[in-house]
PDB file of C-alpha atoms in Angstrom:
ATOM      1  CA  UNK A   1      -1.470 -14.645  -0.831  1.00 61.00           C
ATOM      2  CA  UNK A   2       2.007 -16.378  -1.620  1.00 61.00           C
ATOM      3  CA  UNK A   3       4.909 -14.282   0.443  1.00 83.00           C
ATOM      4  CA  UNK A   4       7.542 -12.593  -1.703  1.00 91.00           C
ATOM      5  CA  UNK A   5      11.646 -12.249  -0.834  1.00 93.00           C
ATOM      6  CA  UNK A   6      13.405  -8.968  -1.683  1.00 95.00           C
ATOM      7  CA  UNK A   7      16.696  -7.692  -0.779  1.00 96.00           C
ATOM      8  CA  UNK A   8      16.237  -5.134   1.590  1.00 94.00           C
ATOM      9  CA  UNK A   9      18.580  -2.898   0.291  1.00 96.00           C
ATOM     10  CA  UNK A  10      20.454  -1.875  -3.400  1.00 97.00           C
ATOM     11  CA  UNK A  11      22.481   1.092  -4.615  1.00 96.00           C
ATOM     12  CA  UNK A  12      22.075   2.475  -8.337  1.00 96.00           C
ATOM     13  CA  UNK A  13      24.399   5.050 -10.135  1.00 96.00           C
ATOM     14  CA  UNK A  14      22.351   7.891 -11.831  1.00 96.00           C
ATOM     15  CA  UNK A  15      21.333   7.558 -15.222  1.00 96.00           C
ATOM     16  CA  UNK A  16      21.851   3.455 -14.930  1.00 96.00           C
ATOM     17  CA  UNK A  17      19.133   0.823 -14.948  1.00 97.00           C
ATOM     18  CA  UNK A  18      18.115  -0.429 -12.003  1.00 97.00           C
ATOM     19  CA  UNK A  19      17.176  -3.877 -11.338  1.00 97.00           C
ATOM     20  CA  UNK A  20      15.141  -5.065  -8.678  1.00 97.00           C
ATOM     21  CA  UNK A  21      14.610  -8.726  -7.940  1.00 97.00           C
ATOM     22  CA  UNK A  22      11.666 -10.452  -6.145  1.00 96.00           C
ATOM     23  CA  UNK A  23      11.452 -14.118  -5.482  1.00 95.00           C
ATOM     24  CA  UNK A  24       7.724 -15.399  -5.084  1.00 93.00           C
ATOM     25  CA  UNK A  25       8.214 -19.411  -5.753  1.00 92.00           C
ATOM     26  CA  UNK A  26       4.810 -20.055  -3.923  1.00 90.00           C
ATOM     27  CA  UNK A  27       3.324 -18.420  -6.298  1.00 90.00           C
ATOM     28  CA  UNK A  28       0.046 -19.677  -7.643  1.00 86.00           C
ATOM     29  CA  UNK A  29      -1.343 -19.649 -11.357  1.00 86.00           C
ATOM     30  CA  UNK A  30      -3.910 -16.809 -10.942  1.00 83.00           C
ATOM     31  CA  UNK A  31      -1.960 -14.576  -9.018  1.00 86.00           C
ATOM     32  CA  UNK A  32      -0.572 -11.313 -10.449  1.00 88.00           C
ATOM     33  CA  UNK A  33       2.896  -9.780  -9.130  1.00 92.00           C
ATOM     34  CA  UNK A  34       2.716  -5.978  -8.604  1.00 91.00           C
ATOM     35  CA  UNK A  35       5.424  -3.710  -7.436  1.00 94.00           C
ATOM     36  CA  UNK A  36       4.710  -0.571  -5.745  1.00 94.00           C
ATOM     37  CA  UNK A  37       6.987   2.021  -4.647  1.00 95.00           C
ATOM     38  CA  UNK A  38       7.182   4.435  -1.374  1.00 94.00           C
ATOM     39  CA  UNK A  39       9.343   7.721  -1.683  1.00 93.00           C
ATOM     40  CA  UNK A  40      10.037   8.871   2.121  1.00 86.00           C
ATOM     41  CA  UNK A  41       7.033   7.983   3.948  1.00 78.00           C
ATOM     42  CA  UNK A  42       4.494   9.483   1.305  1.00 90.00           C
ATOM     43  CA  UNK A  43       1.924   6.957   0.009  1.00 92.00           C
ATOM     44  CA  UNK A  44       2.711   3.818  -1.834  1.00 92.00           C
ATOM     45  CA  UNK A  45       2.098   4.662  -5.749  1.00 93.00           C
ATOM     46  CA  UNK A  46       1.637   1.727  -8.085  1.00 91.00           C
ATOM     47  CA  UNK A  47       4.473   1.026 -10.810  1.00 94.00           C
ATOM     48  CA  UNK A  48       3.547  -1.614 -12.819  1.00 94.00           C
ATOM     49  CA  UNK A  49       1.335  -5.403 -12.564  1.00 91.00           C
ATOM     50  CA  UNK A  50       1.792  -8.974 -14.969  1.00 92.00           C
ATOM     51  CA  UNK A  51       0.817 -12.162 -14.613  1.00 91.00           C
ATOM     52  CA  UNK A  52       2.764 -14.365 -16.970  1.00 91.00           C
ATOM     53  CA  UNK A  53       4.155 -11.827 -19.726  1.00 87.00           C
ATOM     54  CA  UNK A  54       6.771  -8.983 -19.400  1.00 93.00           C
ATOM     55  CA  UNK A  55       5.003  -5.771 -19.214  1.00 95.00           C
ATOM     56  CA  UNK A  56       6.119  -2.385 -19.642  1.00 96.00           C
ATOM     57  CA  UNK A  57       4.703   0.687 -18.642  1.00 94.00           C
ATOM     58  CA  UNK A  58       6.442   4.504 -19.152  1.00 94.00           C
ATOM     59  CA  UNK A  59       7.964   4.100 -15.705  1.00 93.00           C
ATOM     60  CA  UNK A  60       9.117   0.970 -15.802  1.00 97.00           C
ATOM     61  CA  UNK A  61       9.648  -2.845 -17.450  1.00 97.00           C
ATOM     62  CA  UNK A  62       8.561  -6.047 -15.243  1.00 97.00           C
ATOM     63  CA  UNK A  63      10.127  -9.013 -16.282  1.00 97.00           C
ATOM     64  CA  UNK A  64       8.894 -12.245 -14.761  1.00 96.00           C
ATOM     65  CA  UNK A  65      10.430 -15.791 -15.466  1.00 96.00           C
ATOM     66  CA  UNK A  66       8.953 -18.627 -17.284  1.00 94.00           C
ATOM     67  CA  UNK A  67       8.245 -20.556 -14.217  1.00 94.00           C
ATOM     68  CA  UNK A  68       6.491 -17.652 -12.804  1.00 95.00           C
ATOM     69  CA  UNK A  69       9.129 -18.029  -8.957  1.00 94.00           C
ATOM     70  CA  UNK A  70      10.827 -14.597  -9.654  1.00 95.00           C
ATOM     71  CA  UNK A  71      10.994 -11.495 -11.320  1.00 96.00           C
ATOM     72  CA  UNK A  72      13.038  -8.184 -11.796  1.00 97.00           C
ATOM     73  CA  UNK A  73      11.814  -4.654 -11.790  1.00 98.00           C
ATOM     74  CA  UNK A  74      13.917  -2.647 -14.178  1.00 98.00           C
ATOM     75  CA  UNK A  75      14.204   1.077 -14.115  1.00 97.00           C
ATOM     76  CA  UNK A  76      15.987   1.885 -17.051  1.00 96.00           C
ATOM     77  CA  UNK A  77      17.090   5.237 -16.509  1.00 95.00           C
ATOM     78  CA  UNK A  78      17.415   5.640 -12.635  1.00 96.00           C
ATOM     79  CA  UNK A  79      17.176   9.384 -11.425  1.00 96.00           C
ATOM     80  CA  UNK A  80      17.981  10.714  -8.090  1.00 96.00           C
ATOM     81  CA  UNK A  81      13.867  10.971  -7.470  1.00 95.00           C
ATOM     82  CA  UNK A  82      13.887   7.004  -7.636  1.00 96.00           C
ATOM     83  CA  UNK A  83      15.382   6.981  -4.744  1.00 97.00           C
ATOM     84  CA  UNK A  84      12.808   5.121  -2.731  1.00 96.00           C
ATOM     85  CA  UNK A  85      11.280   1.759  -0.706  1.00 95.00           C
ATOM     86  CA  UNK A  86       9.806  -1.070  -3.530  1.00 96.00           C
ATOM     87  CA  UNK A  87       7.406  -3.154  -2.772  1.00 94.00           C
ATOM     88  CA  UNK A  88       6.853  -6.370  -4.476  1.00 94.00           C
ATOM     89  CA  UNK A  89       3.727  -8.399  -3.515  1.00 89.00           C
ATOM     90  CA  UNK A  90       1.378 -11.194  -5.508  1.00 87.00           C
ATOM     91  CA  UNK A  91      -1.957 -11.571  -5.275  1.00 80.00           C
ATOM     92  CA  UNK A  92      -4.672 -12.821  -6.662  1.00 76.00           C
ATOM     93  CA  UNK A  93      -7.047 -10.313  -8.933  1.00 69.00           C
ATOM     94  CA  UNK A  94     -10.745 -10.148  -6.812  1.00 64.00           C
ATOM     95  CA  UNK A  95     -13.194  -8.953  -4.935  1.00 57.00           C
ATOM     96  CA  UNK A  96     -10.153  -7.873  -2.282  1.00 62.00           C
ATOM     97  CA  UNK A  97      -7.724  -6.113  -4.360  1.00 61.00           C
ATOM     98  CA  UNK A  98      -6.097  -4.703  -1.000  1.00 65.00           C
ATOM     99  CA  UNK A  99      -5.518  -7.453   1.453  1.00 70.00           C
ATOM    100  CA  UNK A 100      -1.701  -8.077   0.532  1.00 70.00           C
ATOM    101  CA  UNK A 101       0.866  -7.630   3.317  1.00 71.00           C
ATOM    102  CA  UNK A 102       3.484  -5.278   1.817  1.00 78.00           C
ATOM    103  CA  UNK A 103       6.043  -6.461   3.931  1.00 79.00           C
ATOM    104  CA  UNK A 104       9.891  -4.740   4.247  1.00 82.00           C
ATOM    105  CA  UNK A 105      10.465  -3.832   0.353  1.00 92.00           C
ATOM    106  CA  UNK A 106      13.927  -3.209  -1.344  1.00 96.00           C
ATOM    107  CA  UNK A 107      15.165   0.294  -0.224  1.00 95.00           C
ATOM    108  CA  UNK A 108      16.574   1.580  -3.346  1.00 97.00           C
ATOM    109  CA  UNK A 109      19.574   4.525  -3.750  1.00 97.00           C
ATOM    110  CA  UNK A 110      20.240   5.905  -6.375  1.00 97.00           C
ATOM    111  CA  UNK A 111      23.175   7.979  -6.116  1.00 96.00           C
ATOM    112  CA  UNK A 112      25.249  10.353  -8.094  1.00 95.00           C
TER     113      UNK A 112
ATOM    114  CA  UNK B   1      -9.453  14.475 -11.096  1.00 51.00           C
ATOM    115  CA  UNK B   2      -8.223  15.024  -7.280  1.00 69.00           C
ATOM    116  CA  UNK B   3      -6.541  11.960  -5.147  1.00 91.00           C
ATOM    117  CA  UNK B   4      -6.981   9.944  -2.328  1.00 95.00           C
ATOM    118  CA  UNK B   5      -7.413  12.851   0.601  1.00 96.00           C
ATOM    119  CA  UNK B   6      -6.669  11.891   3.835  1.00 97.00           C
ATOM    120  CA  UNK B   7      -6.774  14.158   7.243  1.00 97.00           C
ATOM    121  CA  UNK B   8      -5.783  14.890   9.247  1.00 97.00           C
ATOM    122  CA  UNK B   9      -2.284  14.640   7.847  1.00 96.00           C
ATOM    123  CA  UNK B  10      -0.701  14.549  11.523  1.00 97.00           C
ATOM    124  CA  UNK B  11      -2.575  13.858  15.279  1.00 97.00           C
ATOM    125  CA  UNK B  12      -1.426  13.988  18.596  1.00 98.00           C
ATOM    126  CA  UNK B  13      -3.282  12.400  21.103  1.00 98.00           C
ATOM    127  CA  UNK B  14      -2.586  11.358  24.655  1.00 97.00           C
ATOM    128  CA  UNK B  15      -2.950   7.652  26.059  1.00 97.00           C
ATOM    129  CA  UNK B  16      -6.709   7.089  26.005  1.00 97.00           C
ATOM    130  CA  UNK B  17      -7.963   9.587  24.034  1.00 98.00           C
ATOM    131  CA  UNK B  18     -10.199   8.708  20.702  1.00 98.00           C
ATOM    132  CA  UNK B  19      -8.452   9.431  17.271  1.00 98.00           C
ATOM    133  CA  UNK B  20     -10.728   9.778  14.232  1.00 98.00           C
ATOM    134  CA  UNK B  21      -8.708   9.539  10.564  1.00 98.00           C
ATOM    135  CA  UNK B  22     -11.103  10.433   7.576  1.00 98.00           C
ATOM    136  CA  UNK B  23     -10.390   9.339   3.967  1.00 97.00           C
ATOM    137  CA  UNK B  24     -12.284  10.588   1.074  1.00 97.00           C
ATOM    138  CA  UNK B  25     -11.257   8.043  -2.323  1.00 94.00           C
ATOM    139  CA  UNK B  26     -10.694   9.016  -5.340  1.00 92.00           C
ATOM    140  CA  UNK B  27     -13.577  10.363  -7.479  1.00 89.00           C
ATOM    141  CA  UNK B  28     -15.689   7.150  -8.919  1.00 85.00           C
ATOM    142  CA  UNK B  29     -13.681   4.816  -6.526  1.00 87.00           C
ATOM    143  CA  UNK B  30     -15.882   2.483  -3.907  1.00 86.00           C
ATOM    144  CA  UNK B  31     -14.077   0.430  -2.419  1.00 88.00           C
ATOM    145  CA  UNK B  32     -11.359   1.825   0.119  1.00 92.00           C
ATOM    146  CA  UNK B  33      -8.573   0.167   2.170  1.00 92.00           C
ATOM    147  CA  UNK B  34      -6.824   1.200   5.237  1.00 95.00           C
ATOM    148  CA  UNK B  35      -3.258  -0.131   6.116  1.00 94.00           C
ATOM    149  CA  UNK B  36      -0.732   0.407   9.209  1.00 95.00           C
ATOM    150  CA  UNK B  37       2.655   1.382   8.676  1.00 93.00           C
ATOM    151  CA  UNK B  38       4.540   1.047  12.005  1.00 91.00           C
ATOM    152  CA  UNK B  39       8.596   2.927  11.954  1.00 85.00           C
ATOM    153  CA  UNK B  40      10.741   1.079   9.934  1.00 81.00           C
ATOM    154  CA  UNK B  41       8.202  -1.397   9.017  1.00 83.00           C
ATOM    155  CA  UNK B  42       5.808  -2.503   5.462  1.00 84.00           C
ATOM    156  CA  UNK B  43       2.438  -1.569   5.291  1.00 87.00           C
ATOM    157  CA  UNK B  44       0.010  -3.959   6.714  1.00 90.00           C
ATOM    158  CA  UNK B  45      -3.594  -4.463   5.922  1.00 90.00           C
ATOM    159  CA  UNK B  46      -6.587  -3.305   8.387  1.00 94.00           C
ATOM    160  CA  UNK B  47      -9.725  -3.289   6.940  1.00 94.00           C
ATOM    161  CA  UNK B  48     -11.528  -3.350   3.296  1.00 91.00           C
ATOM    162  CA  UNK B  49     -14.512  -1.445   3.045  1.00 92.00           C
ATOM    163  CA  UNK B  50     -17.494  -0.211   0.163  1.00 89.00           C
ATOM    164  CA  UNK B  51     -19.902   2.197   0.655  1.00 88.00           C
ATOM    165  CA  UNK B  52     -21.877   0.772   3.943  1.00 89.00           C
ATOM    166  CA  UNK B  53     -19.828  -2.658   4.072  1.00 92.00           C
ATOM    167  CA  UNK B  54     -16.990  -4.219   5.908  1.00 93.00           C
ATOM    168  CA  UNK B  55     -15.796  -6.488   3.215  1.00 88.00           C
ATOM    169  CA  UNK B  56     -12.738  -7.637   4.871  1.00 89.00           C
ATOM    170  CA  UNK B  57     -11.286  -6.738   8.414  1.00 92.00           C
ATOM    171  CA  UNK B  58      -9.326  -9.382   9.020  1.00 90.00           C
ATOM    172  CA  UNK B  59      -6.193  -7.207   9.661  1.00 91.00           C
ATOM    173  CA  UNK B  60      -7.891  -4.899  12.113  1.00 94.00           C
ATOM    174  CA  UNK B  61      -6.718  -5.411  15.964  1.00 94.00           C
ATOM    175  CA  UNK B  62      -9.871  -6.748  17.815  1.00 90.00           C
ATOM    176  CA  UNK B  63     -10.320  -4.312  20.523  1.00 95.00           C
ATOM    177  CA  UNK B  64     -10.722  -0.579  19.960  1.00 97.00           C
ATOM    178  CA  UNK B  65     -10.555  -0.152  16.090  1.00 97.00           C
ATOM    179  CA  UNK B  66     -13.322   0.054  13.496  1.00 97.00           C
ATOM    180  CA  UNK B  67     -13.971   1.515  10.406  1.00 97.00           C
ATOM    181  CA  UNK B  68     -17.180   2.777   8.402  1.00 96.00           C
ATOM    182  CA  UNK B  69     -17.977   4.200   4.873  1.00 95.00           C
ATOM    183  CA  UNK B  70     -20.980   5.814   4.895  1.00 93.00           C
ATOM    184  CA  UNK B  71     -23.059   6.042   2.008  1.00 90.00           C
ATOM    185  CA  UNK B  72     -22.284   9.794   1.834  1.00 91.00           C
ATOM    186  CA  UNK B  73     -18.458  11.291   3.088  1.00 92.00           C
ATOM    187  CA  UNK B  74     -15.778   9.881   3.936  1.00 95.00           C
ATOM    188  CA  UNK B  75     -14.153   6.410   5.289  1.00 97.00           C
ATOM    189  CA  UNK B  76     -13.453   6.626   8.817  1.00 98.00           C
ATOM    190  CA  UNK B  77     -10.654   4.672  10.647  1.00 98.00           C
ATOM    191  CA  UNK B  78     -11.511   5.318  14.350  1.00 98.00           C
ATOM    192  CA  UNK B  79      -9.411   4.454  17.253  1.00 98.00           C
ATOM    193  CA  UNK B  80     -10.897   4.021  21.427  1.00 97.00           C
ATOM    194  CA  UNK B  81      -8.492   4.426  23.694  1.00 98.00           C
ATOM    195  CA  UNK B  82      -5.269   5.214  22.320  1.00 97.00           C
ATOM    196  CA  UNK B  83      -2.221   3.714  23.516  1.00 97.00           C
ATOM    197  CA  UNK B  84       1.595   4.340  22.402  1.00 95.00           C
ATOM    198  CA  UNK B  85       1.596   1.505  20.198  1.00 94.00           C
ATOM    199  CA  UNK B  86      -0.699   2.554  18.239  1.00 96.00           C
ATOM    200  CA  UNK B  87       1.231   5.395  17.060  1.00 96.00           C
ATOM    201  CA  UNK B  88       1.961   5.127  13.711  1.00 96.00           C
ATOM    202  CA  UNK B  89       1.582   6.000   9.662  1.00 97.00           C
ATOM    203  CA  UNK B  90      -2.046   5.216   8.352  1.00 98.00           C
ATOM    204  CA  UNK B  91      -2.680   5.237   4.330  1.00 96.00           C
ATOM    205  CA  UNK B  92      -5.984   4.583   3.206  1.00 95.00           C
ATOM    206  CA  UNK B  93      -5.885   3.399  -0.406  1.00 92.00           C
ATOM    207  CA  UNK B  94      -8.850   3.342  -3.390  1.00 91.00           C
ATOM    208  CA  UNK B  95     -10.220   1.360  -6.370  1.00 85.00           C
ATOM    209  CA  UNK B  96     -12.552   1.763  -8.837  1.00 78.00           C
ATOM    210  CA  UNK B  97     -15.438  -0.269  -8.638  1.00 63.00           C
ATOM    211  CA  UNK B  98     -15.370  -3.671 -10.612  1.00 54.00           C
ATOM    212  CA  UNK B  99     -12.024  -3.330 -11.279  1.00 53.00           C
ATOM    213  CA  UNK B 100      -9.679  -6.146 -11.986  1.00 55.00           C
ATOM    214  CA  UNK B 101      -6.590  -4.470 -12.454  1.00 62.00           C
ATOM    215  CA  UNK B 102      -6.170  -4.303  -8.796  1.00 66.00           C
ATOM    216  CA  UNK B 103      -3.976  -1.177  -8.888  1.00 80.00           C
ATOM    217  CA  UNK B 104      -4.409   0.751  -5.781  1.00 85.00           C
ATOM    218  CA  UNK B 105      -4.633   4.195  -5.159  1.00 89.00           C
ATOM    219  CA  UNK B 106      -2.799   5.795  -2.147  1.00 93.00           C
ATOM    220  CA  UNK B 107      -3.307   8.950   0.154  1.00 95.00           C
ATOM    221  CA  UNK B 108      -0.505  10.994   1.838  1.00 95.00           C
ATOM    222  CA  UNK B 109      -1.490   9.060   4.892  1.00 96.00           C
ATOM    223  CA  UNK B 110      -2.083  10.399   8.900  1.00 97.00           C
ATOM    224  CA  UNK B 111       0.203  10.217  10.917  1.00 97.00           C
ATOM    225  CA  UNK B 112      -0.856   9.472  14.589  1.00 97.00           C
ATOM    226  CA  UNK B 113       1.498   9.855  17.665  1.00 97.00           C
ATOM    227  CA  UNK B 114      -0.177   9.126  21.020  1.00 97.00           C
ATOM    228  CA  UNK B 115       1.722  10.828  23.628  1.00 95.00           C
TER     229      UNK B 115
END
C-alpha cells in the first residue's frame, strides 16, 4: 500500500470549511484514497472513499487531483464536534480491505 | 442494526498474565480486523480474520499473540504473557462480506494496561 503525508496538525474557526490535505504520489492506478476520522480515542469512523473522481458524501467532499499524488478533505461547515485525528490512507479495493497502516493523521481543531 | 461490540472496554493485567479481548462484528459482517493503537501513535494492523480463517496476520508480533473467529461468537485477540509494552488501545474493525467498498467498521476498542 503506497504511504500517505499529512500535516500533523491544523486549526479551523467554527462554522468555516476545513481543508485537509494528503499527499500520496506513490500512488498506484487501482488504489482508492479513504479518509477516516478518530474523535478522542473512540474508534476510527469512515468519512468518505474515491478513486479518480471527487466524491461527496453528507459529511464531507473529497477532492483528489488529476494526477491522482494528492487530495483535500473538505468539511464545509466545521463544528466544534469535528474536532478530531484524520486519517488518510490508500489502498487497494480486495480481499484485505483492512491491512492499511493508519499512520499519525492530521489532528484537526476546530475552535470557536 | 447494533455496532461493532468490543469488551472488555478496559483490562488491567499484571506482567505475565493472559488478556483475552472479544469482538462481536457487525450484524451480516465476516470478515473482522484487529489493529494496535499505541499512546500518541496511528493504528496499526494485526491480524485479518473470517469466520474460521486467518486471512492475513502479517501485523501480529510473533510470539504470544493470536487471534480466532469461530464459526459461532466472537473474534478473539488473545495475549500470553503480558508485558508493559503491550499496553495499549485495541479496535477491532468489520466488513460485510464481498464487499468492495472497503469501508470499515470500528468498535469502541479495549483498552489494555499491564501493570
Amino acid at each position: 500500500d503506497a504511504k500517505t503525508t499529512q500535516p500533523p496538525s491544523m486549526d479551523c474557526a467554527e462554522g468555516r470549511a476545513a481543508n485537509l490535505p494528503c499527499n500520496h504520489s506513490t500512488i498506484s492506478g487501482n488504489e482508492y484514497v479513504y479518509w477516516y476520522r478518530q474523535i478522542h480515542s473512540q474508534g476510527p469512523q469512515y468519512i468518505i472513499h474515491g478513486l479518480k473522481n471527487n466524491e461527496t458524501n453528507e459529511m464531507a467532499s473529497l477532492i483528489i487531483t488529476e494526477d491522482r499524488k494528492s487530495s483535500t478533505l473538505i468539511l464545509p461547515h466545521a463544528t466544534l464536534r469535528d474536532t478530531a485525528v484524520y486519517y488518510c490512507i490508500v489502498r487497494v479495493l480486495g480481499t484485505n480491505a483492512g491491512k492499511s497502516t493508519f499512520g499519525d493523521g492530521t489532528t484537526l481543531t476546530v475552535k470557536p | 442494526n447494533a455496532g461493532v461490540m468490543q469488551n472488555p472496554r478496559h483490562l488491567v493485567r499484571r506482567r505475565g498474565q493472559e488478556a483475552r479481548l472479544r469482538c462481536s462484528p457487525m450484524k451480516g459482517h465476516s470478515h473482522v480486523y484487529w489493529y494496535r493503537q499505541l499512546p500518541e501513535e496511528g493504528l496499526k494492523f494485526m491480524v485479518y480474520l473470517q469466520k474460521e480463517n486467518i486471512i492475513d496476520e502479517s501485523g501480529m508480533p510473533k510470539e504470544r499473540f493470536s487471534a480466532e473467529f469461530p464459526k459461532e461468537g466472537p473474534s478473539i485477540l488473545r495475549i500470553q504473557q503480558v508485558v508493559r509494552g503491550d499496553s495499549a488501545a485495541y479496535f477491532c474493525a468489520s466488513s460485510a462480506r464481498g464487499t468492495n467498498t472497503g469501508e470499515l467498521f470500528f468498535g469502541e476498542g479495549s483498552r489494555l494496561t499491564v501493570l
